[in-house]
CSV table of N, CA, C and O in Angstrom, one decimal:
chain,number,residue,atom,x,y,z
V,215,MET,N,-24.2,-41.7,-38.5
V,215,MET,CA,-22.9,-41.4,-38.1
V,215,MET,C,-22.0,-40.7,-39.2
V,215,MET,O,-21.3,-39.8,-39.0
V,216,GLU,N,-22.2,-41.3,-40.4
V,216,GLU,CA,-21.5,-40.8,-41.6
V,216,GLU,C,-21.8,-39.3,-41.9
V,216,GLU,O,-21.0,-38.6,-42.2
V,217,VAL,N,-23.1,-39.0,-41.7
V,217,VAL,CA,-23.5,-37.6,-41.9
V,217,VAL,C,-22.8,-36.6,-40.9
V,217,VAL,O,-22.4,-35.5,-41.3
V,218,ILE,N,-22.7,-37.1,-39.6
V,218,ILE,CA,-22.1,-36.2,-38.6
V,218,ILE,C,-20.6,-36.0,-38.9
V,218,ILE,O,-20.1,-34.9,-38.8
V,219,VAL,N,-20.0,-37.1,-39.3
V,219,VAL,CA,-18.5,-36.9,-39.7
V,219,VAL,C,-18.4,-36.0,-40.9
V,219,VAL,O,-17.5,-35.2,-41.0
V,220,TYR,N,-19.3,-36.2,-41.9
V,220,TYR,CA,-19.2,-35.3,-43.1
V,220,TYR,C,-19.4,-33.8,-42.7
V,220,TYR,O,-18.7,-33.0,-43.2
V,221,ILE,N,-20.4,-33.5,-41.9
V,221,ILE,CA,-20.7,-32.2,-41.5
V,221,ILE,C,-19.5,-31.6,-40.7
V,221,ILE,O,-19.1,-30.5,-40.9
V,222,PHE,N,-19.0,-32.4,-39.8
V,222,PHE,CA,-17.8,-31.9,-39.0
V,222,PHE,C,-16.6,-31.7,-39.9
V,222,PHE,O,-16.0,-30.6,-39.8
V,223,ALA,N,-16.4,-32.6,-40.8
V,223,ALA,CA,-15.2,-32.4,-41.7
V,223,ALA,C,-15.4,-31.2,-42.6
V,223,ALA,O,-14.4,-30.5,-42.9
V,224,LYS,N,-16.6,-31.0,-43.1
V,224,LYS,CA,-16.8,-29.8,-44.0
V,224,LYS,C,-16.7,-28.5,-43.2
V,224,LYS,O,-16.2,-27.5,-43.7
V,225,THR,N,-17.1,-28.5,-41.9
V,225,THR,CA,-17.0,-27.3,-41.1
V,225,THR,C,-15.6,-27.0,-40.8
V,225,THR,O,-15.1,-25.8,-41.0
V,226,VAL,N,-14.8,-28.0,-40.4
V,226,VAL,CA,-13.4,-27.8,-40.2
V,226,VAL,C,-12.7,-27.4,-41.5
V,226,VAL,O,-11.8,-26.5,-41.5
V,227,SER,N,-13.0,-28.0,-42.6
V,227,SER,CA,-12.5,-27.7,-43.9
V,227,SER,C,-12.7,-26.2,-44.2
V,227,SER,O,-11.8,-25.5,-44.7
V,228,PHE,N,-13.9,-25.8,-44.0
V,228,PHE,CA,-14.3,-24.4,-44.3
V,228,PHE,C,-13.4,-23.4,-43.4
V,228,PHE,O,-12.9,-22.4,-43.9
V,229,PHE,N,-13.3,-23.8,-42.1
V,229,PHE,CA,-12.5,-23.0,-41.2
V,229,PHE,C,-11.0,-22.9,-41.7
V,229,PHE,O,-10.4,-21.8,-41.7
V,230,LEU,N,-10.5,-24.0,-42.1
V,230,LEU,CA,-9.1,-24.1,-42.5
V,230,LEU,C,-8.9,-23.3,-43.8
V,230,LEU,O,-7.9,-22.6,-44.0
V,231,PHE,N,-9.9,-23.3,-44.7
V,231,PHE,CA,-9.9,-22.5,-45.9
V,231,PHE,C,-9.9,-21.0,-45.6
V,231,PHE,O,-9.1,-20.2,-46.1
V,232,ALA,N,-10.7,-20.6,-44.6
V,232,ALA,CA,-10.8,-19.2,-44.2
V,232,ALA,C,-9.4,-18.8,-43.6
V,232,ALA,O,-8.9,-17.7,-43.9
V,233,VAL,N,-8.8,-19.7,-42.8
V,233,VAL,CA,-7.5,-19.3,-42.2
V,233,VAL,C,-6.4,-19.2,-43.3
V,233,VAL,O,-5.6,-18.3,-43.3
V,234,THR,N,-6.5,-20.1,-44.3
V,234,THR,CA,-5.6,-20.0,-45.5
V,234,THR,C,-5.7,-18.7,-46.2
V,234,THR,O,-4.7,-18.1,-46.5
V,235,ILE,N,-6.9,-18.3,-46.4
V,235,ILE,CA,-7.2,-17.0,-47.1
V,235,ILE,C,-6.7,-15.8,-46.2
V,235,ILE,O,-6.0,-14.9,-46.7
V,236,CYS,N,-6.9,-15.9,-44.9
V,236,CYS,CA,-6.4,-14.9,-44.0
V,236,CYS,C,-4.8,-14.8,-44.0
V,236,CYS,O,-4.2,-13.8,-44.0
V,237,MET,N,-4.2,-16.0,-44.1
V,237,MET,CA,-2.7,-16.1,-44.1
V,237,MET,C,-2.2,-15.5,-45.4
V,237,MET,O,-1.2,-14.7,-45.4
V,238,PHE,N,-2.9,-15.8,-46.5
V,238,PHE,CA,-2.5,-15.2,-47.8
V,238,PHE,C,-2.7,-13.7,-47.8
V,238,PHE,O,-1.8,-13.0,-48.2
V,239,GLY,N,-3.8,-13.2,-47.2
V,239,GLY,CA,-4.0,-11.8,-47.1
V,239,GLY,C,-2.9,-11.1,-46.2
V,239,GLY,O,-2.5,-10.0,-46.5
V,240,ARG,N,-2.6,-11.8,-45.1
V,240,ARG,CA,-1.5,-11.2,-44.2
V,240,ARG,C,-0.2,-11.1,-44.9
V,240,ARG,O,0.5,-10.2,-44.8
V,241,ALA,N,0.1,-12.2,-45.7
V,241,ALA,CA,1.4,-12.2,-46.5
V,241,ALA,C,1.4,-11.1,-47.5
V,241,ALA,O,2.4,-10.3,-47.6
V,242,ILE,N,0.3,-10.9,-48.2
V,242,ILE,CA,0.2,-9.8,-49.2
V,242,ILE,C,0.3,-8.5,-48.6
V,242,ILE,O,1.0,-7.6,-49.0
V,243,ARG,N,-0.4,-8.3,-47.5
V,243,ARG,CA,-0.4,-7.0,-46.7
V,243,ARG,C,0.9,-6.7,-46.2
V,243,ARG,O,1.3,-5.5,-46.1
V,244,SER,N,1.7,-7.7,-45.8
V,244,SER,CA,3.0,-7.4,-45.3
V,244,SER,C,4.0,-6.7,-46.3
V,244,SER,O,5.0,-6.2,-45.9
V,245,TRP,N,3.7,-6.9,-47.5
V,245,TRP,CA,4.5,-6.2,-48.5
V,245,TRP,C,4.4,-4.7,-48.6
V,245,TRP,O,5.3,-4.0,-49.1
V,246,PHE,N,3.3,-4.2,-48.1
V,246,PHE,CA,3.0,-2.8,-48.2
V,246,PHE,C,3.2,-2.2,-46.8
V,246,PHE,O,2.6,-2.6,-45.8
V,247,SER,N,4.1,-1.2,-46.8
V,247,SER,CA,4.3,-0.5,-45.5
V,247,SER,C,3.2,0.5,-45.3
V,247,SER,O,2.5,1.0,-46.2
V,248,GLY,N,3.1,0.9,-44.1
V,248,GLY,CA,2.0,1.9,-43.7
V,248,GLY,C,1.6,1.6,-42.3
V,248,GLY,O,2.0,0.8,-41.6
V,249,ASP,N,0.6,2.4,-41.9
V,249,ASP,CA,0.0,2.3,-40.6
V,249,ASP,C,-0.7,1.0,-40.5
V,249,ASP,O,-1.3,0.5,-41.4
V,250,GLU,N,-0.8,0.5,-39.3
V,250,GLU,CA,-1.5,-0.7,-39.0
V,250,GLU,C,-3.0,-0.4,-39.0
V,250,GLU,O,-3.4,0.5,-38.3
V,251,THR,N,-3.8,-1.2,-39.7
V,251,THR,CA,-5.2,-0.9,-39.8
V,251,THR,C,-5.9,-2.0,-39.1
V,251,THR,O,-5.4,-3.0,-38.6
V,252,SER,N,-7.2,-1.9,-39.0
V,252,SER,CA,-8.1,-2.9,-38.3
V,252,SER,C,-8.0,-4.2,-39.1
V,252,SER,O,-8.1,-5.3,-38.5
V,253,ILE,N,-7.8,-4.1,-40.4
V,253,ILE,CA,-7.7,-5.4,-41.2
V,253,ILE,C,-6.4,-6.1,-40.8
V,253,ILE,O,-6.4,-7.3,-40.7
V,254,ASP,N,-5.3,-5.3,-40.7
V,254,ASP,CA,-4.1,-6.0,-40.2
V,254,ASP,C,-4.2,-6.6,-38.9
V,254,ASP,O,-3.7,-7.8,-38.7
V,255,ARG,N,-4.9,-6.0,-38.0
V,255,ARG,CA,-5.1,-6.6,-36.6
V,255,ARG,C,-5.9,-7.8,-36.7
V,255,ARG,O,-5.7,-8.8,-36.0
V,256,PHE,N,-7.0,-7.8,-37.6
V,256,PHE,CA,-7.8,-9.0,-37.7
V,256,PHE,C,-7.0,-10.1,-38.3
V,256,PHE,O,-7.1,-11.3,-37.8
V,257,LEU,N,-6.2,-9.9,-39.4
V,257,LEU,CA,-5.5,-10.9,-40.0
V,257,LEU,C,-4.4,-11.5,-39.0
V,257,LEU,O,-4.2,-12.7,-39.0
V,258,PHE,N,-3.8,-10.6,-38.2
V,258,PHE,CA,-2.9,-11.1,-37.2
V,258,PHE,C,-3.6,-12.0,-36.2
V,258,PHE,O,-3.1,-13.1,-35.8
V,259,THR,N,-4.7,-11.5,-35.7
V,259,THR,CA,-5.5,-12.3,-34.7
V,259,THR,C,-5.9,-13.6,-35.2
V,259,THR,O,-5.9,-14.6,-34.5
V,260,MET,N,-6.3,-13.7,-36.5
V,260,MET,CA,-6.7,-15.0,-37.0
V,260,MET,C,-5.6,-16.0,-37.3
V,260,MET,O,-5.8,-17.2,-37.3
V,261,THR,N,-4.4,-15.4,-37.7
V,261,THR,CA,-3.4,-16.3,-38.1
V,261,THR,C,-2.3,-16.6,-37.1
V,261,THR,O,-1.6,-17.6,-37.2
V,262,GLU,N,-2.0,-15.7,-36.2
V,262,GLU,CA,-0.9,-15.9,-35.3
V,262,GLU,C,-1.0,-17.1,-34.4
V,262,GLU,O,0.0,-17.7,-34.1
V,263,PRO,N,-2.2,-17.6,-34.0
V,263,PRO,CA,-2.3,-18.8,-33.2
V,263,PRO,C,-1.7,-20.0,-34.0
V,263,PRO,O,-1.2,-21.0,-33.4
V,264,PHE,N,-1.8,-20.0,-35.3
V,264,PHE,CA,-1.2,-21.1,-36.1
V,264,PHE,C,0.3,-20.9,-36.4
V,264,PHE,O,1.0,-21.9,-36.6
V,265,VAL,N,0.8,-19.6,-36.4
V,265,VAL,CA,2.2,-19.4,-36.6
V,265,VAL,C,3.0,-19.5,-35.4
V,265,VAL,O,4.2,-19.9,-35.5
V,266,MET,N,2.5,-19.1,-34.2
V,266,MET,CA,3.3,-19.1,-33.0
V,266,MET,C,4.0,-20.4,-32.7
V,266,MET,O,5.2,-20.3,-32.3
V,267,PRO,N,3.4,-21.5,-32.8
V,267,PRO,CA,4.1,-22.8,-32.5
V,267,PRO,C,5.4,-23.0,-33.3
V,267,PRO,O,6.4,-23.4,-32.9
V,268,PHE,N,5.3,-22.5,-34.6
V,268,PHE,CA,6.4,-22.7,-35.5
V,268,PHE,C,7.5,-21.6,-35.1
V,268,PHE,O,8.7,-21.9,-35.2
V,269,ARG,N,7.1,-20.4,-34.7
V,269,ARG,CA,8.0,-19.4,-34.2
V,269,ARG,C,8.8,-19.9,-33.0
V,269,ARG,O,10.0,-19.8,-32.9
V,270,LYS,N,8.1,-20.5,-32.1
V,270,LYS,CA,8.7,-21.1,-30.9
V,270,LYS,C,9.7,-22.2,-31.2
V,270,LYS,O,10.8,-22.3,-30.7
V,271,MET,N,9.3,-23.0,-32.2
V,271,MET,CA,10.1,-24.1,-32.6
V,271,MET,C,11.4,-23.7,-33.3
V,271,MET,O,12.5,-24.3,-33.2
V,272,LEU,N,11.3,-22.6,-34.0
V,272,LEU,CA,12.4,-22.1,-34.8
V,272,LEU,C,13.2,-20.9,-34.2
V,272,LEU,O,14.2,-20.4,-34.7
V,273,GLU,N,12.8,-20.5,-33.0
V,273,GLU,CA,13.5,-19.4,-32.4
V,273,GLU,C,14.9,-19.5,-32.1
V,273,GLU,O,15.7,-18.6,-32.1
V,274,ARG,N,15.4,-20.7,-32.0
V,274,ARG,CA,16.8,-21.0,-31.7
V,274,ARG,C,17.6,-21.2,-33.0
V,274,ARG,O,18.8,-21.3,-33.0
V,275,SER,N,16.9,-21.3,-34.1
V,275,SER,CA,17.6,-21.6,-35.4
V,275,SER,C,18.2,-20.3,-36.0
V,275,SER,O,17.5,-19.3,-36.1
V,276,GLU,N,19.5,-20.4,-36.3
V,276,GLU,CA,20.1,-19.2,-36.9
V,276,GLU,C,19.6,-19.0,-38.4
V,276,GLU,O,19.5,-17.8,-38.8
V,277,LEU,N,19.2,-20.0,-39.0
V,277,LEU,CA,18.7,-19.9,-40.4
V,277,LEU,C,17.4,-19.1,-40.4
V,277,LEU,O,17.2,-18.2,-41.2
V,278,ALA,N,16.5,-19.4,-39.4
V,278,ALA,CA,15.3,-18.6,-39.3
V,278,ALA,C,15.5,-17.2,-38.9
V,278,ALA,O,14.8,-16.3,-39.4
V,279,ALA,N,16.5,-16.9,-38.1
V,279,ALA,CA,16.8,-15.6,-37.6
V,279,ALA,C,17.4,-14.7,-38.7
V,279,ALA,O,17.1,-13.5,-38.8
V,280,SER,N,18.2,-15.3,-39.5
V,280,SER,CA,18.9,-14.5,-40.5
V,280,SER,C,18.2,-14.5,-41.9
V,280,SER,O,18.6,-13.8,-42.8
V,281,SER,N,17.1,-15.2,-42.0
V,281,SER,CA,16.4,-15.3,-43.3
V,281,SER,C,15.5,-14.1,-43.5
V,281,SER,O,14.8,-13.6,-42.6
V,282,PRO,N,15.5,-13.5,-44.7
V,282,PRO,CA,14.6,-12.4,-45.0
V,282,PRO,C,13.1,-12.8,-45.1
V,282,PRO,O,12.2,-12.0,-45.1
V,283,ILE,N,12.9,-14.1,-45.2
V,283,ILE,CA,11.6,-14.7,-45.3
V,283,ILE,C,11.2,-15.3,-44.0
V,283,ILE,O,12.0,-15.9,-43.3
V,284,ASP,N,10.0,-15.0,-43.6
V,284,ASP,CA,9.4,-15.6,-42.3
V,284,ASP,C,9.2,-17.1,-42.5
V,284,ASP,O,8.1,-17.5,-43.0
V,285,ILE,N,10.1,-17.9,-42.1
V,285,ILE,CA,10.1,-19.3,-42.3
V,285,ILE,C,8.9,-19.9,-41.5
V,285,ILE,O,8.2,-20.8,-42.0
V,286,ALA,N,8.8,-19.4,-40.3
V,286,ALA,CA,7.7,-19.9,-39.4
V,286,ALA,C,6.3,-19.7,-40.1
V,286,ALA,O,5.5,-20.6,-40.1
V,287,PHE,N,6.1,-18.5,-40.6
V,287,PHE,CA,4.8,-18.2,-41.3
V,287,PHE,C,4.6,-19.1,-42.5
V,287,PHE,O,3.6,-19.7,-42.7
V,288,PHE,N,5.7,-19.3,-43.3
V,288,PHE,CA,5.6,-20.2,-44.4
V,288,PHE,C,5.3,-21.6,-44.0
V,288,PHE,O,4.4,-22.3,-44.7
V,289,MET,N,5.9,-22.1,-43.0
V,289,MET,CA,5.7,-23.5,-42.5
V,289,MET,C,4.2,-23.6,-42.0
V,289,MET,O,3.6,-24.6,-42.3
V,290,ALA,N,3.8,-22.6,-41.3
V,290,ALA,CA,2.4,-22.7,-40.8
V,290,ALA,C,1.4,-22.7,-41.9
V,290,ALA,O,0.4,-23.4,-41.9
V,291,MET,N,1.6,-21.8,-42.9
V,291,MET,CA,0.7,-21.8,-44.1
V,291,MET,C,0.7,-23.1,-44.8
V,291,MET,O,-0.4,-23.6,-45.2
V,292,MET,N,1.8,-23.7,-44.9
V,292,MET,CA,1.9,-25.0,-45.6
V,292,MET,C,1.1,-26.1,-44.8
V,292,MET,O,0.4,-26.9,-45.4
V,293,VAL,N,1.3,-26.1,-43.5
V,293,VAL,CA,0.6,-27.1,-42.7
V,293,VAL,C,-0.9,-26.9,-42.7
V,293,VAL,O,-1.6,-27.9,-42.8
V,294,VAL,N,-1.3,-25.7,-42.6
V,294,VAL,CA,-2.8,-25.4,-42.7
V,294,VAL,C,-3.3,-25.8,-44.0
V,294,VAL,O,-4.4,-26.5,-44.1
V,295,TYR,N,-2.6,-25.5,-45.1
V,295,TYR,CA,-3.1,-25.9,-46.4
V,295,TYR,C,-3.1,-27.4,-46.6
V,295,TYR,O,-4.0,-27.9,-47.2
V,296,LEU,N,-2.1,-28.1,-46.1
V,296,LEU,CA,-2.0,-29.5,-46.2
V,296,LEU,C,-3.2,-30.2,-45.4
V,296,LEU,O,-3.8,-31.1,-45.9
V,297,ALA,N,-3.4,-29.6,-44.2
V,297,ALA,CA,-4.6,-30.1,-43.5
V,297,ALA,C,-5.9,-29.9,-44.2
V,297,ALA,O,-6.7,-30.8,-44.2
V,298,PHE,N,-6.0,-28.8,-44.8
V,298,PHE,CA,-7.2,-28.5,-45.6
V,298,PHE,C,-7.4,-29.5,-46.8
V,298,PHE,O,-8.4,-30.0,-47.0
V,299,SER,N,-6.3,-29.7,-47.5
V,299,SER,CA,-6.3,-30.6,-48.6
V,299,SER,C,-6.6,-32.0,-48.2
V,299,SER,O,-7.4,-32.8,-48.8
V,300,PHE,N,-6.0,-32.5,-47.1
V,300,PHE,CA,-6.2,-33.8,-46.6
V,300,PHE,C,-7.6,-34.0,-46.1
V,300,PHE,O,-8.2,-35.0,-46.4
V,301,LEU,N,-8.2,-33.0,-45.5
V,301,LEU,CA,-9.6,-33.1,-45.0
V,301,LEU,C,-10.5,-33.2,-46.2
V,301,LEU,O,-11.5,-33.9,-46.2
V,302,ASN,N,-10.2,-32.5,-47.3
V,302,ASN,CA,-11.1,-32.5,-48.5
V,302,ASN,C,-11.0,-33.9,-49.1
V,302,ASN,O,-12.0,-34.4,-49.7
V,303,ILE,N,-9.8,-34.5,-49.1
V,303,ILE,CA,-9.7,-35.9,-49.6
V,303,ILE,C,-10.5,-36.8,-48.8
V,303,ILE,O,-11.2,-37.7,-49.4
V,304,ILE,N,-10.5,-36.7,-47.5
V,304,ILE,CA,-11.3,-37.6,-46.6
V,304,ILE,C,-12.8,-37.4,-46.9
V,304,ILE,O,-13.5,-38.3,-47.0
V,305,VAL,N,-13.2,-36.1,-47.0
V,305,VAL,CA,-14.6,-35.8,-47.3
V,305,VAL,C,-15.0,-36.5,-48.7
V,305,VAL,O,-16.1,-37.0,-48.8
V,306,ASN,N,-14.2,-36.4,-49.6
V,306,ASN,CA,-14.5,-37.0,-50.9
V,306,ASN,C,-14.6,-38.5,-50.9
V,306,ASN,O,-15.3,-39.1,-51.6
V,307,ILE,N,-13.8,-39.1,-50.0
V,307,ILE,CA,-13.9,-40.6,-49.8
V,307,ILE,C,-15.2,-40.9,-49.1
V,307,ILE,O,-15.8,-41.9,-49.5
V,308,ILE,N,-15.6,-40.1,-48.2
V,308,ILE,CA,-16.8,-40.4,-47.4
V,308,ILE,C,-18.0,-40.4,-48.4
V,308,ILE,O,-18.9,-41.2,-48.3
V,309,VAL,N,-18.0,-39.3,-49.2
V,309,VAL,CA,-19.2,-39.1,-50.1
V,309,VAL,C,-19.1,-40.1,-51.2
V,309,VAL,O,-19.3,-41.0,-51.6
């Protein structure tokens, strides 16, 4: 049972790490203007399911609407990174 939990946790951890990298890439890519590329579409497809709940939660907030920073994206990135870190702590405790 311990091995199954370990493999599951490592798989989810790898997925969260990949999403974190995609979110970082999307944030960096947003600084550069230009035509939308297939990389932009891929990064949007990979990251938007994590960002959308925060956008919906903040859509009525005037702070989020008037801020030059995408607060929903920042919050989603922090939650994904915290979940990744927490999962790695759990994996290290199991091993």
